[in-house]
Amino acid sequence: MATGTLTAERILEVTEEVLRRYGPAKATVVDVARALGVSHGSVYRHFRTKAALREAVTHRWLGRTEQALEELTAAPGPAPGKLHDWLATLFEAKRHKAGDDPELFATYNVLIDESSGVVDQHVTVLEDQVRRILEEGVSAGEFAAPDPAASARAVFAATARFHDPSYAPTWESETAEEEFEQVVGLLLRGLRP
């Protein structure tokens, strides 16, 4: 049996390993418990159902990107550069997730389909970060956006090709970077006062 205190965080770490090894169709709570050296009941004390565990893993995975982007959002600096950097960081984070660990990325695409509430919450967090950057830009006279929330949703939708997992196969194309810069440049020009 496992030594030390079993925490939700440790369960989530091991669940990622199990998902990577077996995939979402075959990974079970028993597999997670076995990898932890505990009974499956111990896992269920932290996560009441398999669905709750999978949702928590998805939330944790998406939260890593949110945290990195929040640091950019809160950083000082001109809003146009901040928005560019925010979008570039989001694109790069998604590309790394798809390219560095394709098995886990594929697994998360399945889990994301199961956890639409988690995904909706993630999109809301990201759009809110963009809104805050736009509001800063409006306050500084760098952007013209009468409705920053609507503009944030539009920016997020316009750049979907660079962050929506369904576009992952195109992220490593020879022209992906150039296309990204063209789209972001167009958006930044459109936001000028």
Tab-separated table of C-alpha atoms in Angstrom:
chain	number	residue	atom	x	y	z
A	1	MET	CA	0.000	0.000	0.000
A	2	ALA	CA	0.992	3.621	-0.494
A	3	THR	CA	2.844	5.549	2.146
A	4	GLY	CA	2.042	9.136	3.073
A	5	THR	CA	-1.159	11.066	2.739
A	6	LEU	CA	-3.260	10.495	-0.346
A	7	THR	CA	-4.235	13.870	-1.752
A	8	ALA	CA	-6.528	14.879	-4.580
A	9	GLU	CA	-3.534	16.405	-6.364
A	10	ARG	CA	-1.588	13.131	-6.196
A	11	ILE	CA	-4.612	11.238	-7.511
A	12	LEU	CA	-4.869	13.667	-10.434
A	13	GLU	CA	-1.158	13.320	-11.239
A	14	VAL	CA	-1.420	9.542	-11.318
A	15	THR	CA	-4.681	9.669	-13.263
A	16	GLU	CA	-2.866	11.580	-16.012
A	17	GLU	CA	-0.225	8.834	-16.120
A	18	VAL	CA	-2.900	6.142	-16.275
A	19	LEU	CA	-4.792	7.980	-19.014
A	20	ARG	CA	-1.575	8.367	-20.982
A	21	ARG	CA	-0.850	4.648	-20.621
A	22	TYR	CA	-4.303	3.175	-21.258
A	23	GLY	CA	-6.305	5.939	-22.951
A	24	PRO	CA	-9.704	7.196	-21.829
A	25	ALA	CA	-11.645	4.173	-23.068
A	26	LYS	CA	-9.649	1.649	-21.035
A	27	ALA	CA	-8.444	3.596	-17.984
A	28	THR	CA	-10.399	2.806	-14.843
A	29	VAL	CA	-10.493	4.027	-11.267
A	30	VAL	CA	-9.110	0.622	-10.292
A	31	ASP	CA	-6.098	1.294	-12.564
A	32	VAL	CA	-5.559	4.640	-10.826
A	33	ALA	CA	-5.864	3.036	-7.386
A	34	ARG	CA	-3.454	0.258	-8.364
A	35	ALA	CA	-0.896	2.812	-9.600
A	36	LEU	CA	-1.243	4.672	-6.294
A	37	GLY	CA	-1.027	1.494	-4.245
A	38	VAL	CA	-4.403	2.104	-2.585
A	39	SER	CA	-7.899	0.675	-2.807
A	40	HIS	CA	-10.298	2.158	-5.326
A	41	GLY	CA	-12.420	3.216	-2.341
A	42	SER	CA	-9.610	5.574	-1.338
A	43	VAL	CA	-9.818	7.269	-4.725
A	44	TYR	CA	-13.599	7.496	-4.452
A	45	ARG	CA	-13.255	9.303	-1.104
A	46	HIS	CA	-11.689	12.184	-3.048
A	47	PHE	CA	-13.724	11.869	-6.264
A	48	ARG	CA	-17.215	10.447	-5.868
A	49	THR	CA	-17.440	9.064	-9.401
A	50	LYS	CA	-15.242	8.177	-12.343
A	51	ALA	CA	-16.845	11.087	-14.208
A	52	ALA	CA	-15.913	13.484	-11.380
A	53	LEU	CA	-12.320	12.259	-11.510
A	54	ARG	CA	-12.134	12.688	-15.276
A	55	GLU	CA	-13.695	16.139	-15.012
A	56	ALA	CA	-11.154	17.154	-12.349
A	57	VAL	CA	-8.282	15.945	-14.528
A	58	THR	CA	-9.624	17.953	-17.464
A	59	HIS	CA	-10.067	21.041	-15.277
A	60	ARG	CA	-6.499	20.693	-13.975
A	61	TRP	CA	-5.117	20.330	-17.496
A	62	LEU	CA	-6.958	23.390	-18.803
A	63	GLY	CA	-6.125	25.328	-15.635
A	64	ARG	CA	-2.411	25.194	-16.392
A	65	THR	CA	-2.993	27.277	-19.510
A	66	GLU	CA	-5.310	29.643	-17.660
A	67	GLN	CA	-2.675	30.293	-15.010
A	68	ALA	CA	0.078	31.090	-17.523
A	69	LEU	CA	-2.250	33.442	-19.384
A	70	GLU	CA	-3.393	35.116	-16.159
A	71	GLU	CA	0.194	36.104	-15.460
A	72	LEU	CA	0.330	37.848	-18.847
A	73	THR	CA	-3.069	39.441	-18.302
A	74	ALA	CA	-2.034	40.918	-14.955
A	75	ALA	CA	1.395	42.087	-16.124
A	76	PRO	CA	1.937	45.779	-16.822
A	77	GLY	CA	2.516	46.980	-20.349
A	78	PRO	CA	0.824	48.337	-23.441
A	79	ALA	CA	-2.399	46.493	-24.255
A	80	PRO	CA	-1.636	45.816	-27.947
A	81	GLY	CA	1.609	44.022	-27.082
A	82	LYS	CA	-0.043	42.250	-24.174
A	83	LEU	CA	-2.900	41.010	-26.375
A	84	HIS	CA	-0.445	39.789	-28.998
A	85	ASP	CA	1.635	37.998	-26.361
A	86	TRP	CA	-1.475	36.518	-24.740
A	87	LEU	CA	-2.687	35.081	-28.050
A	88	ALA	CA	0.820	33.843	-28.944
A	89	THR	CA	1.165	32.162	-25.540
A	90	LEU	CA	-2.210	30.471	-25.926
A	91	PHE	CA	-1.264	29.216	-29.393
A	92	GLU	CA	2.115	27.973	-28.214
A	93	ALA	CA	0.621	26.268	-25.151
A	94	LYS	CA	-1.893	24.414	-27.295
A	95	ARG	CA	0.782	23.457	-29.828
A	96	HIS	CA	3.004	22.086	-27.062
A	97	LYS	CA	0.173	20.088	-25.564
A	98	ALA	CA	-0.593	18.555	-28.960
A	99	GLY	CA	3.007	18.000	-30.039
A	100	ASP	CA	4.823	17.122	-26.828
A	101	ASP	CA	2.369	14.529	-25.545
A	102	PRO	CA	0.062	13.453	-28.396
A	103	GLU	CA	-1.368	10.507	-26.461
A	104	LEU	CA	-2.458	12.672	-23.554
A	105	PHE	CA	-3.682	15.404	-25.931
A	106	ALA	CA	-5.877	12.860	-27.722
A	107	THR	CA	-7.111	11.629	-24.355
A	108	TYR	CA	-8.009	15.138	-23.281
A	109	ASN	CA	-9.914	15.739	-26.484
A	110	VAL	CA	-12.122	12.801	-25.509
A	111	LEU	CA	-12.434	14.062	-21.930
A	112	ILE	CA	-13.222	17.585	-23.138
A	113	ASP	CA	-16.154	16.214	-25.119
A	114	GLU	CA	-17.402	14.565	-21.901
A	115	SER	CA	-16.829	17.654	-19.752
A	116	SER	CA	-18.526	20.438	-21.674
A	117	GLY	CA	-19.171	22.379	-18.468
A	118	VAL	CA	-15.450	22.397	-17.714
A	119	VAL	CA	-14.684	23.535	-21.256
A	120	ASP	CA	-17.351	26.250	-21.121
A	121	GLN	CA	-15.848	27.488	-17.855
A	122	HIS	CA	-12.368	27.449	-19.423
A	123	VAL	CA	-13.529	29.490	-22.409
A	124	THR	CA	-15.241	31.954	-20.066
A	125	VAL	CA	-12.004	32.413	-18.089
A	126	LEU	CA	-9.983	32.982	-21.270
A	127	GLU	CA	-12.506	35.406	-22.754
A	128	ASP	CA	-12.542	37.309	-19.472
A	129	GLN	CA	-8.773	37.668	-19.600
A	130	VAL	CA	-9.016	39.088	-23.131
A	131	ARG	CA	-11.793	41.428	-21.969
A	132	ARG	CA	-9.566	42.768	-19.207
A	133	ILE	CA	-6.735	43.412	-21.666
A	134	LEU	CA	-9.143	45.211	-23.992
A	135	GLU	CA	-10.490	47.323	-21.126
A	136	GLU	CA	-6.939	48.333	-20.226
A	137	GLY	CA	-6.359	49.284	-23.844
A	138	VAL	CA	-9.544	51.330	-23.987
A	139	SER	CA	-8.626	53.140	-20.765
A	140	ALA	CA	-5.166	53.927	-22.150
A	141	GLY	CA	-6.552	55.089	-25.503
A	142	GLU	CA	-4.847	52.165	-27.289
A	143	PHE	CA	-8.041	50.338	-28.302
A	144	ALA	CA	-11.522	51.329	-29.399
A	145	ALA	CA	-13.908	48.674	-28.123
A	146	PRO	CA	-17.289	50.052	-27.034
A	147	ASP	CA	-18.238	46.634	-25.634
A	148	PRO	CA	-15.036	44.933	-24.414
A	149	ALA	CA	-16.855	41.718	-23.504
A	150	ALA	CA	-18.328	41.342	-26.994
A	151	SER	CA	-14.981	42.288	-28.522
A	152	ALA	CA	-13.221	39.684	-26.381
A	153	ARG	CA	-15.609	36.991	-27.595
A	154	ALA	CA	-14.964	38.124	-31.174
A	155	VAL	CA	-11.170	38.053	-30.723
A	156	PHE	CA	-11.394	34.590	-29.217
A	157	ALA	CA	-13.622	33.335	-32.050
A	158	ALA	CA	-11.446	34.941	-34.728
A	159	THR	CA	-8.362	33.163	-33.406
A	160	ALA	CA	-10.009	29.762	-32.845
A	161	ARG	CA	-7.868	28.175	-35.558
A	162	PHE	CA	-4.886	28.719	-33.256
A	163	HIS	CA	-6.324	27.320	-30.024
A	164	ASP	CA	-9.320	25.094	-30.712
A	165	PRO	CA	-8.130	21.453	-30.479
A	166	SER	CA	-10.065	20.511	-33.613
A	167	TYR	CA	-7.483	22.519	-35.590
A	168	ALA	CA	-4.473	20.770	-34.001
A	169	PRO	CA	-3.471	18.958	-37.213
A	170	THR	CA	-2.781	22.354	-38.841
A	171	TRP	CA	-0.696	23.838	-36.009
A	172	GLU	CA	2.619	22.504	-37.277
A	173	SER	CA	2.162	23.537	-40.901
A	174	GLU	CA	4.921	25.613	-42.485
A	175	THR	CA	2.628	28.625	-42.672
A	176	ALA	CA	0.995	28.404	-39.217
A	177	GLU	CA	3.165	31.116	-37.617
A	178	GLU	CA	2.737	33.483	-40.564
A	179	GLU	CA	-1.033	32.927	-40.601
A	180	PHE	CA	-1.176	33.528	-36.860
A	181	GLU	CA	0.691	36.841	-37.195
A	182	GLN	CA	-1.566	37.916	-40.066
A	183	VAL	CA	-4.749	37.237	-38.106
A	184	VAL	CA	-3.476	38.878	-34.921
A	185	GLY	CA	-2.154	41.868	-36.884
A	186	LEU	CA	-5.552	42.304	-38.509
A	187	LEU	CA	-7.280	42.149	-35.126
A	188	LEU	CA	-4.904	44.652	-33.562
A	189	ARG	CA	-5.383	47.070	-36.452
A	190	GLY	CA	-9.149	46.679	-36.143
A	191	LEU	CA	-9.004	47.524	-32.428
A	192	ARG	CA	-7.100	50.768	-32.900
A	193	PRO	CA	-8.989	53.926	-31.954
